XYZ file of N, CA and C in Angstrom:
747
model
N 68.569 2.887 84.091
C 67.750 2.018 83.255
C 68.157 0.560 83.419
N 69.429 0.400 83.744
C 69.879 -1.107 83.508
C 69.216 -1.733 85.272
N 69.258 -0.516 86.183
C 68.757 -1.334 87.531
C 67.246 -1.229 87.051
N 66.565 -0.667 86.617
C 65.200 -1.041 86.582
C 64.579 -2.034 86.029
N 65.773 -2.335 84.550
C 65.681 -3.617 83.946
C 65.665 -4.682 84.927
N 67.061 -4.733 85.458
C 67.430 -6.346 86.180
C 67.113 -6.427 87.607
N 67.182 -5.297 88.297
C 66.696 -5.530 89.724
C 65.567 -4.941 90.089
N 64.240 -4.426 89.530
C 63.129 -4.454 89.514
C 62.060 -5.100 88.729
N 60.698 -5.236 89.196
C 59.569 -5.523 88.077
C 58.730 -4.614 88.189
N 59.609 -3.498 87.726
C 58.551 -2.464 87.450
C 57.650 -2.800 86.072
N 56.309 -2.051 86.042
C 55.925 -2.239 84.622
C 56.422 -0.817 83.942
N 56.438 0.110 84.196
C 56.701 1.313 83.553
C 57.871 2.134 84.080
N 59.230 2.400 83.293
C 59.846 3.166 83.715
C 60.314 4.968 83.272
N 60.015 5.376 84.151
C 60.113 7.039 83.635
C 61.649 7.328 83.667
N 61.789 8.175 82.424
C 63.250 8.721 82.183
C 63.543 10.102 82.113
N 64.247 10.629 82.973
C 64.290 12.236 82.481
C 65.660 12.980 82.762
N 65.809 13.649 82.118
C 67.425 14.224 82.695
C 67.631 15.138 84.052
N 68.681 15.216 84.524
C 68.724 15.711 85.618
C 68.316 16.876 85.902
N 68.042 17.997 84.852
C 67.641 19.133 84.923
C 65.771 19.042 84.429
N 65.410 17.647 84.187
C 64.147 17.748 83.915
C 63.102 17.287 84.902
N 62.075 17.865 85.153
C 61.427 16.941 86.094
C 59.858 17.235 85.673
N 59.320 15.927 86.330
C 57.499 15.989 86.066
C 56.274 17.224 86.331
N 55.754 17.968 85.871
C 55.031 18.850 85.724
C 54.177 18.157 87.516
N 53.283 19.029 88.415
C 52.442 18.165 89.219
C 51.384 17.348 88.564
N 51.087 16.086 88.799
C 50.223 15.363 88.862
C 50.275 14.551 87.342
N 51.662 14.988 86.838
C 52.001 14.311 85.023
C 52.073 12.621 85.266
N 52.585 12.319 86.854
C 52.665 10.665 87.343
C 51.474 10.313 87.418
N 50.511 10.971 88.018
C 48.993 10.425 87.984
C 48.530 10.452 86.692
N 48.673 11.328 85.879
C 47.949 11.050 84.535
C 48.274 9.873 84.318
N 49.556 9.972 83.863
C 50.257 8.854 83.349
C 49.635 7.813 83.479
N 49.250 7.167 84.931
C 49.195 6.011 85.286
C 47.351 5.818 85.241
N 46.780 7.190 84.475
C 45.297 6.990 84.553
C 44.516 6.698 82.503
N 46.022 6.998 81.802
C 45.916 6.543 80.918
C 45.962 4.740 80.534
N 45.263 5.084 78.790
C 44.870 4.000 78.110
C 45.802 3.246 77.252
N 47.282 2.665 78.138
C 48.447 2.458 77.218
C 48.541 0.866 76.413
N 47.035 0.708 76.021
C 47.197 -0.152 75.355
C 47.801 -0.071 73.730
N 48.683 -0.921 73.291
C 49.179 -0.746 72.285
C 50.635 0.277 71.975
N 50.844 0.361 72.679
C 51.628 1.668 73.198
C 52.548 0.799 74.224
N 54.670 0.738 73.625
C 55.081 0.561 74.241
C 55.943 1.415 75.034
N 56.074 2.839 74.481
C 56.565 3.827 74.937
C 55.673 4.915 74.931
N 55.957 5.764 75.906
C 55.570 7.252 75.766
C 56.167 8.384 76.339
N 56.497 9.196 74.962
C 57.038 10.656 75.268
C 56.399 12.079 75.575
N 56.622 12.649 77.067
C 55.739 13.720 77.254
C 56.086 14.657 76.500
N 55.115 15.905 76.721
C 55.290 17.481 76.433
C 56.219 18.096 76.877
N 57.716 18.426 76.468
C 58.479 18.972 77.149
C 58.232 20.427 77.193
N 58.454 21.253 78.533
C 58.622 22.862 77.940
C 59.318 23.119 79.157
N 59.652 24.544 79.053
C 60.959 25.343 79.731
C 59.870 25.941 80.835
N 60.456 26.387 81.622
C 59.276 26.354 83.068
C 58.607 27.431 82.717
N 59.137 28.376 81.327
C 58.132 29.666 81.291
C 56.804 28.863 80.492
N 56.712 28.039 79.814
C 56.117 27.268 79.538
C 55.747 27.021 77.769
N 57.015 27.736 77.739
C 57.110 27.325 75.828
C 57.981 26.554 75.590
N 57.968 25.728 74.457
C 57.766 24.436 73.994
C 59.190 24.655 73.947
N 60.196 23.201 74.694
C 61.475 22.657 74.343
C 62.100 22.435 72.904
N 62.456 22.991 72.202
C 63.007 22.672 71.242
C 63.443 21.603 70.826
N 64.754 21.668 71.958
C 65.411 20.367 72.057
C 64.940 19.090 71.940
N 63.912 19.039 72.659
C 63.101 17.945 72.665
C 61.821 17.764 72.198
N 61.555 18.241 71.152
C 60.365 18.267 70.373
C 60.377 16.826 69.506
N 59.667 15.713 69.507
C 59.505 14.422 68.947
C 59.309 14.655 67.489
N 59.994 13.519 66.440
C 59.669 13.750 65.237
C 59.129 12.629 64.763
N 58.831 12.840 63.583
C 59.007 11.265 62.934
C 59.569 11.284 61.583
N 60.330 10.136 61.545
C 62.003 10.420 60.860
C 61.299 10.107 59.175
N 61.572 11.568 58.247
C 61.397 11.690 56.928
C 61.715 10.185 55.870
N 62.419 9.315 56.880
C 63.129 8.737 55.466
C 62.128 7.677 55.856
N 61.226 7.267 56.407
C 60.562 6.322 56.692
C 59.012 6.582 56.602
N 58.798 7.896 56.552
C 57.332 8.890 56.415
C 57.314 9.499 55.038
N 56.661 9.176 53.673
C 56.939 9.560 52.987
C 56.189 11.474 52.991
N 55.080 11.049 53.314
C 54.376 12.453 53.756
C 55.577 13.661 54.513
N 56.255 12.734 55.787
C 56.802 13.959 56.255
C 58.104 14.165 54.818
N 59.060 13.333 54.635
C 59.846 13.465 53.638
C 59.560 14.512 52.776
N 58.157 14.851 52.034
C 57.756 15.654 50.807
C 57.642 17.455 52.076
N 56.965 17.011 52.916
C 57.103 18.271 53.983
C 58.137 18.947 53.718
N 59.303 18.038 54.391
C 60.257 18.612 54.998
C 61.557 18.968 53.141
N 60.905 18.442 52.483
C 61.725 18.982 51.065
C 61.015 20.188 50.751
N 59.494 20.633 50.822
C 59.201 21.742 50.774
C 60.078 22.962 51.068
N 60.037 22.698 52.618
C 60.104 23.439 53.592
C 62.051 24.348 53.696
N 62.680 23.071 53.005
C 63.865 23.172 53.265
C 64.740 24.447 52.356
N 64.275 24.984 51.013
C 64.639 26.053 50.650
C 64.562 27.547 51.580
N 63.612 27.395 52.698
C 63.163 28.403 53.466
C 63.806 28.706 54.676
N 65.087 27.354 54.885
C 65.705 27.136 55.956
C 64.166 26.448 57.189
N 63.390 26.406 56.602
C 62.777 25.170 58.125
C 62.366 23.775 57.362
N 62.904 22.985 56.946
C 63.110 21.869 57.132
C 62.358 20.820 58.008
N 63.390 21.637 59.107
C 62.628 21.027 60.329
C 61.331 20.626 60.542
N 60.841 21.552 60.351
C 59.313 21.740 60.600
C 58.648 20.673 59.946
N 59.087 20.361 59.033
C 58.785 19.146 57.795
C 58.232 17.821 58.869
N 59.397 17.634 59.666
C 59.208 15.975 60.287
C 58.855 15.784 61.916
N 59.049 17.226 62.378
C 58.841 17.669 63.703
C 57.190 18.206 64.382
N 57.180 17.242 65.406
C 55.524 17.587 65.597
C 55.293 19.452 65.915
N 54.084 19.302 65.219
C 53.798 21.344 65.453
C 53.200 21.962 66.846
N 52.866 22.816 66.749
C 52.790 23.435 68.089
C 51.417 22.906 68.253
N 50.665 22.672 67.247
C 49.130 22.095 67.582
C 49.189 20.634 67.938
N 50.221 19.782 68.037
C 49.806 18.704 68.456
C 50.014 19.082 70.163
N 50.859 20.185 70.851
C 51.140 20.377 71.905
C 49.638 20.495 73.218
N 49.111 20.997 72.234
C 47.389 21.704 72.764
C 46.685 20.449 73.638
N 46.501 20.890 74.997
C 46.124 19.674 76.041
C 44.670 19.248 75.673
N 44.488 17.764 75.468
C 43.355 17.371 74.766
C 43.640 16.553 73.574
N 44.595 17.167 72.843
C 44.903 16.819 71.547
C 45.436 15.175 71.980
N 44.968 14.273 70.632
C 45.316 12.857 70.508
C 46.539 12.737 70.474
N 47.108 11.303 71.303
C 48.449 10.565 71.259
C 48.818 10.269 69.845
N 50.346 10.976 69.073
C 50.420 10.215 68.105
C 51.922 9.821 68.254
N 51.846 9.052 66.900
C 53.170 8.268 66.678
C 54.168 9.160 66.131
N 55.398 8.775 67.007
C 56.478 9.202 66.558
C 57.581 7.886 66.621
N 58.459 8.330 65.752
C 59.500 7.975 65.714
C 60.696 8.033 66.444
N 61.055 8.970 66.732
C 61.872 9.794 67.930
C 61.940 10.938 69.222
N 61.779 10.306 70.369
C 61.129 11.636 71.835
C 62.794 11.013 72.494
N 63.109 12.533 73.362
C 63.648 12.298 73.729
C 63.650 11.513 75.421
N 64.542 11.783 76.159
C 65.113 10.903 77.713
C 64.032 11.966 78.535
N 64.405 13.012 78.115
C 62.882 14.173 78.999
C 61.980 13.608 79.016
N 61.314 12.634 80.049
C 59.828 12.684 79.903
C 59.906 11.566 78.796
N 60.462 10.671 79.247
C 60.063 9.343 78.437
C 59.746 7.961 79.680
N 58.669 7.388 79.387
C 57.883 6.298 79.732
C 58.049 5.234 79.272
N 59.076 4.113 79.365
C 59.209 2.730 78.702
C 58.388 2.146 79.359
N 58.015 1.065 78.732
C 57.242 -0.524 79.257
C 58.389 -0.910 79.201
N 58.293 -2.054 80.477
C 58.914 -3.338 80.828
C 59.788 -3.884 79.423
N 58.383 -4.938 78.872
C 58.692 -4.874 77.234
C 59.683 -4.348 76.589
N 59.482 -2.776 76.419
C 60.305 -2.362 75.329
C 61.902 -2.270 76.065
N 61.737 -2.209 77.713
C 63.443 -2.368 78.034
C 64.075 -3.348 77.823
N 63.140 -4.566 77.696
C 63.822 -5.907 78.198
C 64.164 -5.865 76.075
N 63.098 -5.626 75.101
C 63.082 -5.829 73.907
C 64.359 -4.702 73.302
N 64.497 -3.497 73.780
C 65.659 -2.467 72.916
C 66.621 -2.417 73.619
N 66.739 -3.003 74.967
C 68.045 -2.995 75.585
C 69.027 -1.697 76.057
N 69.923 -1.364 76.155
C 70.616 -0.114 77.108
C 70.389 0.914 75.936
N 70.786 2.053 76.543
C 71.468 3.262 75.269
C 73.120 2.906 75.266
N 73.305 3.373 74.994
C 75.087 3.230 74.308
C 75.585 4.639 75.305
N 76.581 4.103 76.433
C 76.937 4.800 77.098
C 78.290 5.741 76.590
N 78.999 4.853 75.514
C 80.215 5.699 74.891
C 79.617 7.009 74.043
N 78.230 6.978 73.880
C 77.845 8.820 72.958
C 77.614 9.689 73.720
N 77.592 9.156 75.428
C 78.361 10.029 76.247
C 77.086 11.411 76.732
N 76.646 12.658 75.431
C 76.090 13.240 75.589
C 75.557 13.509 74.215
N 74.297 13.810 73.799
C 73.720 13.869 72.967
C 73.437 12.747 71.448
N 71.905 13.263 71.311
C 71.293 11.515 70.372
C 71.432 11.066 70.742
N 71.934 9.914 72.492
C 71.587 8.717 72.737
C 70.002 8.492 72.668
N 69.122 9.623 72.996
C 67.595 9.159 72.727
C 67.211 8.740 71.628
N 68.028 9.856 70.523
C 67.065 9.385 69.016
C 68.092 8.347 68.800
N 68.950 7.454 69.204
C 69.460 6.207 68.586
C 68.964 5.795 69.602
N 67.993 5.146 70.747
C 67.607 4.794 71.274
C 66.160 4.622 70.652
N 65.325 5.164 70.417
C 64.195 5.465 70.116
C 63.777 4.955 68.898
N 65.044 5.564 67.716
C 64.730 4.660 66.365
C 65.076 3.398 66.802
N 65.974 2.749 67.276
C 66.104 1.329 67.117
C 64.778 0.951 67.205
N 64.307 1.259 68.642
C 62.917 0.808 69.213
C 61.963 0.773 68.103
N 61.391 1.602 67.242
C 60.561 2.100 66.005
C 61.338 0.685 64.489
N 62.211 0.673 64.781
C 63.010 -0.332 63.608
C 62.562 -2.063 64.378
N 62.278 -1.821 65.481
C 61.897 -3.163 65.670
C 60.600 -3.530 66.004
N 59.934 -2.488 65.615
C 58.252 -2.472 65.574
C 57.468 -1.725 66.909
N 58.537 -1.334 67.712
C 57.932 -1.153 69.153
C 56.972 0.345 68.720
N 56.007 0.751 69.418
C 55.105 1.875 68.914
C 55.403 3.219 69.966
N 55.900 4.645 70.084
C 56.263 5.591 70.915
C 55.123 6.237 70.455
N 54.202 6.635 71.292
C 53.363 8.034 71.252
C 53.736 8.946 72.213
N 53.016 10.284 71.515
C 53.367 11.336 72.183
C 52.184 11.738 72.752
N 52.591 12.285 74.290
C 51.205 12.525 74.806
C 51.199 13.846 74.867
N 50.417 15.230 74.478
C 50.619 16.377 74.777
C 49.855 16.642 76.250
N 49.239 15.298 77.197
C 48.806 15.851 78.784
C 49.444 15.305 79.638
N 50.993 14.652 79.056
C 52.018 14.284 79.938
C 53.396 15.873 79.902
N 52.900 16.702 80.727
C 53.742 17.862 80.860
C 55.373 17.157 81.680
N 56.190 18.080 81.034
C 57.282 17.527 82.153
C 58.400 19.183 81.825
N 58.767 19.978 82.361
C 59.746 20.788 82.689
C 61.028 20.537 82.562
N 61.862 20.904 81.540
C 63.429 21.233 81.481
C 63.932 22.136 81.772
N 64.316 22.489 82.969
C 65.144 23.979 83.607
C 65.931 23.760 82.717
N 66.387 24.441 81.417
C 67.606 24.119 80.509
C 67.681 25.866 80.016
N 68.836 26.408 79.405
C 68.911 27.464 78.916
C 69.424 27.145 77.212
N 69.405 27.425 76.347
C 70.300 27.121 75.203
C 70.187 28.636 74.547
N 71.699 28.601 74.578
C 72.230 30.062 73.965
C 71.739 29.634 71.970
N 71.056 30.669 71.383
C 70.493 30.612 70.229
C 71.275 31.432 69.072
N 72.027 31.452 67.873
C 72.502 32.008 66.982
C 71.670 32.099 65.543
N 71.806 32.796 64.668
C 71.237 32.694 63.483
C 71.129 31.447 63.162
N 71.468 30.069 63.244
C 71.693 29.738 62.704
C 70.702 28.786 63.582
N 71.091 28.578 64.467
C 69.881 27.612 65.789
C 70.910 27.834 66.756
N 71.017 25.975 67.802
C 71.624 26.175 68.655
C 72.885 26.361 68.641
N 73.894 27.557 69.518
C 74.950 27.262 69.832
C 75.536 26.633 70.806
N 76.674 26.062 71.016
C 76.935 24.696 72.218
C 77.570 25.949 73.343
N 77.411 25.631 74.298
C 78.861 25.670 75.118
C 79.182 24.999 76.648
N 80.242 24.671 77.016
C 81.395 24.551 76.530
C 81.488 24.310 74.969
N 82.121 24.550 73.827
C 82.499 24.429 72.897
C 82.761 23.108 72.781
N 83.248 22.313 73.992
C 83.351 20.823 73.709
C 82.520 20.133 73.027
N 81.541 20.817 73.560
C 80.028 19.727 73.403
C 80.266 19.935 71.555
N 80.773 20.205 70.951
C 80.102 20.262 69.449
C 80.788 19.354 68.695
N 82.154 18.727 69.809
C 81.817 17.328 68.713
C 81.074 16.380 69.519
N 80.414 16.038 70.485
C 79.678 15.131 70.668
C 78.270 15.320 69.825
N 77.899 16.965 69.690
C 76.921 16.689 69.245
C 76.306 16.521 67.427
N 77.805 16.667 67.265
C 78.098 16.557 65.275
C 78.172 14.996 65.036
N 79.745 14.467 66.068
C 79.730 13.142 65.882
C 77.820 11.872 65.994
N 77.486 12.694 67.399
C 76.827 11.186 67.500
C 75.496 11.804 66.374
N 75.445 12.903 65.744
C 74.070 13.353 64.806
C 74.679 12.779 63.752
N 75.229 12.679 62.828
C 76.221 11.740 62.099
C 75.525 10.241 62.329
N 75.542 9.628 63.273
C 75.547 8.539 63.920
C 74.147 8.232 63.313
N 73.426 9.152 63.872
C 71.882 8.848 64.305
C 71.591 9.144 62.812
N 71.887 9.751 62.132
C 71.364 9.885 60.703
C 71.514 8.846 59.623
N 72.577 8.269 60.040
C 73.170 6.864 59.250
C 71.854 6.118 59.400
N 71.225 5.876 61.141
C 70.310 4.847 61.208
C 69.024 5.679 60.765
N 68.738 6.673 60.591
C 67.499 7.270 60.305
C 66.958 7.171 58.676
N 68.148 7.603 57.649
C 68.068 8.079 56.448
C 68.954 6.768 55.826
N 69.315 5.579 56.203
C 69.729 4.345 55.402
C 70.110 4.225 54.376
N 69.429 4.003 53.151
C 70.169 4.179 51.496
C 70.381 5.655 50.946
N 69.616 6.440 51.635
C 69.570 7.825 51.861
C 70.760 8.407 52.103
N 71.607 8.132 53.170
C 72.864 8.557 54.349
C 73.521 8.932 53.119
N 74.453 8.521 52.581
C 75.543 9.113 51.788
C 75.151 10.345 50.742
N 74.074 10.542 50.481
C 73.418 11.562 49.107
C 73.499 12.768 50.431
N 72.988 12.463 51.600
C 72.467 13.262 52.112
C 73.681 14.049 53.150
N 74.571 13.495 53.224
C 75.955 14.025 53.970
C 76.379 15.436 53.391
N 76.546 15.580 52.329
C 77.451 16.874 51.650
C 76.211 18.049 52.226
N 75.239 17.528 52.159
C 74.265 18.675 52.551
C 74.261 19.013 54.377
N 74.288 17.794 54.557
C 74.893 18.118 56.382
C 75.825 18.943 56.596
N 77.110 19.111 56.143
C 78.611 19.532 56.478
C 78.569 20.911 55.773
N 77.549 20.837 54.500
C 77.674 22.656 54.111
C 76.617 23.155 55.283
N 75.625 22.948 55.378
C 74.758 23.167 56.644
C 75.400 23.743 58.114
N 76.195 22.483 58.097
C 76.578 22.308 59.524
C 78.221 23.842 59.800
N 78.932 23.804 58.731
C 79.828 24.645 58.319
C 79.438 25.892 58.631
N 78.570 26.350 57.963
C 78.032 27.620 58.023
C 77.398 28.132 59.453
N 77.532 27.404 60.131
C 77.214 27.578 61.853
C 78.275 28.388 62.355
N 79.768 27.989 61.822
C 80.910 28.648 62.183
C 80.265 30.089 63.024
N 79.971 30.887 61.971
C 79.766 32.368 62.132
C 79.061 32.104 63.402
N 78.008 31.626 63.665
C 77.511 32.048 65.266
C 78.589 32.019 66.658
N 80.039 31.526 66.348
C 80.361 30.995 67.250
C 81.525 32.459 67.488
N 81.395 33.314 66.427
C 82.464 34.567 66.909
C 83.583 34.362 66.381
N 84.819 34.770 67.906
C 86.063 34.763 67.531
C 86.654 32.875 67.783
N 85.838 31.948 68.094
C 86.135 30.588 68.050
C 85.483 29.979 66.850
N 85.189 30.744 66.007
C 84.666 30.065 64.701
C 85.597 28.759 63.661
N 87.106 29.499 64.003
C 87.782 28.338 63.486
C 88.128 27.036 64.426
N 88.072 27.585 65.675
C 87.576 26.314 66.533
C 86.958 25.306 66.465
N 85.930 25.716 66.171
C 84.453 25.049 65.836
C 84.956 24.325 64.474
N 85.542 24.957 63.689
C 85.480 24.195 62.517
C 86.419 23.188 62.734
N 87.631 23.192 63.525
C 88.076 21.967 64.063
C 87.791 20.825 64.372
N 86.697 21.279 65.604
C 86.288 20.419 66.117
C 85.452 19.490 65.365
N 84.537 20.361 64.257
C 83.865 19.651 63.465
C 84.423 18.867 62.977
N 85.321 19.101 62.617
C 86.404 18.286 61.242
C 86.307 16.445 62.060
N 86.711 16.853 62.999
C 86.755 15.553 63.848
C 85.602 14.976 64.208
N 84.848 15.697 64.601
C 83.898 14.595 65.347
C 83.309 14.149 63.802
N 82.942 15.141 62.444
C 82.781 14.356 61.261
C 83.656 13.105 60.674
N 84.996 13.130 61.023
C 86.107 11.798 60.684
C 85.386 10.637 61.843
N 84.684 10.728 62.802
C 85.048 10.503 63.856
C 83.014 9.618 63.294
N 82.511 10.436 63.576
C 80.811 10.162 63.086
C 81.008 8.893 61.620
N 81.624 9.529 60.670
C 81.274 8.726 59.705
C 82.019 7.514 59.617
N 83.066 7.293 60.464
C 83.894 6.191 61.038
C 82.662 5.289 61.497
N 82.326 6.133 62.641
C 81.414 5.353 63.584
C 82.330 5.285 64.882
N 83.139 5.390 65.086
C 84.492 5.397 66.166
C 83.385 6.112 67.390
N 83.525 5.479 68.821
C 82.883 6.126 69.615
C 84.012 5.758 70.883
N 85.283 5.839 69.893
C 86.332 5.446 71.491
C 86.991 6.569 71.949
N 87.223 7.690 71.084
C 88.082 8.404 71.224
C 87.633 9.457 73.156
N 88.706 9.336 73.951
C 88.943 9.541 75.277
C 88.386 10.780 75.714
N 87.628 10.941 76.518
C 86.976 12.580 76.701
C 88.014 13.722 76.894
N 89.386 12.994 77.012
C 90.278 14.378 77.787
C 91.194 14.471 76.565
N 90.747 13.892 75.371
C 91.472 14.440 74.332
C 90.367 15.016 73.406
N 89.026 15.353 74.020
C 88.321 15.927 72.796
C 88.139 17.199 73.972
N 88.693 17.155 75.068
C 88.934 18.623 75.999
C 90.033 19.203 75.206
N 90.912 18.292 75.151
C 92.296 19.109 74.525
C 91.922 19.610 72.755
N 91.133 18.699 72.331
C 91.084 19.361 70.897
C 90.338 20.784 71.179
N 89.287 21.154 71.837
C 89.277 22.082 72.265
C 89.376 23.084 72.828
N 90.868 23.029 73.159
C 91.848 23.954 73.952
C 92.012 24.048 75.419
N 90.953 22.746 76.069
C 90.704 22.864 77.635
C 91.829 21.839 77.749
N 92.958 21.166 76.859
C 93.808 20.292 77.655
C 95.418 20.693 78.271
């Protein structure tokens, strides 16, 4: 992103992770659409069998939507929540209108010029996971507009091992990057909100233990930290000591 910024003039730059790539002919759409008003755009992610990415399903963030907010308080005694602020399977349906979101992820994301030169890098110290949605909200906090296109297809060869509970990580490392920098991203999402809304994260997040087996107290380790570590805001701590907190040092 930073060479496309400074040593090109591109007008549009596509972003996707290494395991993701463009559906055929998702570059021609792209470039046959009407992106006026529109400084970003996030495609349709799905897994090559061709159901919908989880991972990367675009939302738009409750604390700023009062509609989704009342959703997603519905929803949340039932354990889906989620569902509250997260676009549904009907906006996926090819045809269906571009809407606004708040947060798409690096899969199948389309910046303007504009919005690189206007939101500037992602933050390379969060290393792995939420650099999009702290990327994305900033962008949305400074007026920039992200739609979602459901006829921009794009493919994530990705696997994610699933527990009662949702996803489980592994390597096991990954779960404090992905506690710490969600921590992170929630501070900027939920604002006067953040502190009411923490105790409900960590009993949430706690109760994951059980999917993880005989490393359950592992996990709760690790949590412990990347939560000291998230609500700090600290994004220094060395990758080969959050190997060792997890027993790979």
């Amino acid at each position: 992103m930073q060479i496309a910024r400074d040593d090109t003039r591109a007008d549009w730059v596509a972003v996707m992770d290494d395991d993701g790539r463009p559906a055929p002919g998702a570059f021609a759409r792209f470039r046959g659409m009407d992106l006026r008003g529109w400084d970003a755009v996030g495609a349709a992610v799905r897994h090559p069998d061709g159901t919908i990415c989880e991972m990367n399903r675009p939302y738009r963030n409750p604390f700023w939507n009062p509609g989704a907010f009342l959703r997603t308080l519905a929803r949340m005694p039932l354990g889906r929540g989620r569902q509250g602020f997260h676009l549904s399977d009907a906006d996926y349906v090819p045809g269906a209108p571009m809407r606004a979101v708040d947060m798409t992820s690096f899969v199948g994301l389309f910046l303007s010029r504009d919005a690189l030169m206007r939101a500037g890098l992602p933050d390379p110290r969060l290393f792995i996971y939420g650099d999009d949605q702290l990327h994305t909200l900033r962008m949305r906090r400074m007026g920039l507009r992200i739609g979602f296109a459901p006829d921009l297809h794009f493919d994530h060869d990705t696997q994610a091992l699933q527990g009662s509970t949702g996803l489980v990580l592994r390597p096991i490392w990954k779960v404090y990057y992905m506690y710490r920098n969600a921590l992170i991203a929630y501070r900027v999402a939920a604002g006067p909100w953040f502190w009411p809304l923490v105790p409900v994260l960590l009993r949430k997040w706690r109760r994951k233990a059980g999917d993880y087996g005989p490393d359950a107290a592992l996990f709760r380790t690790i949590l412990d930290q990347a939560v000291r570590d998230g609500l700090a805001g600290r994004l220094d701590r060395p990758h080969d000591r959050v190997l060792a907190l997890a027993g790979h040092g």
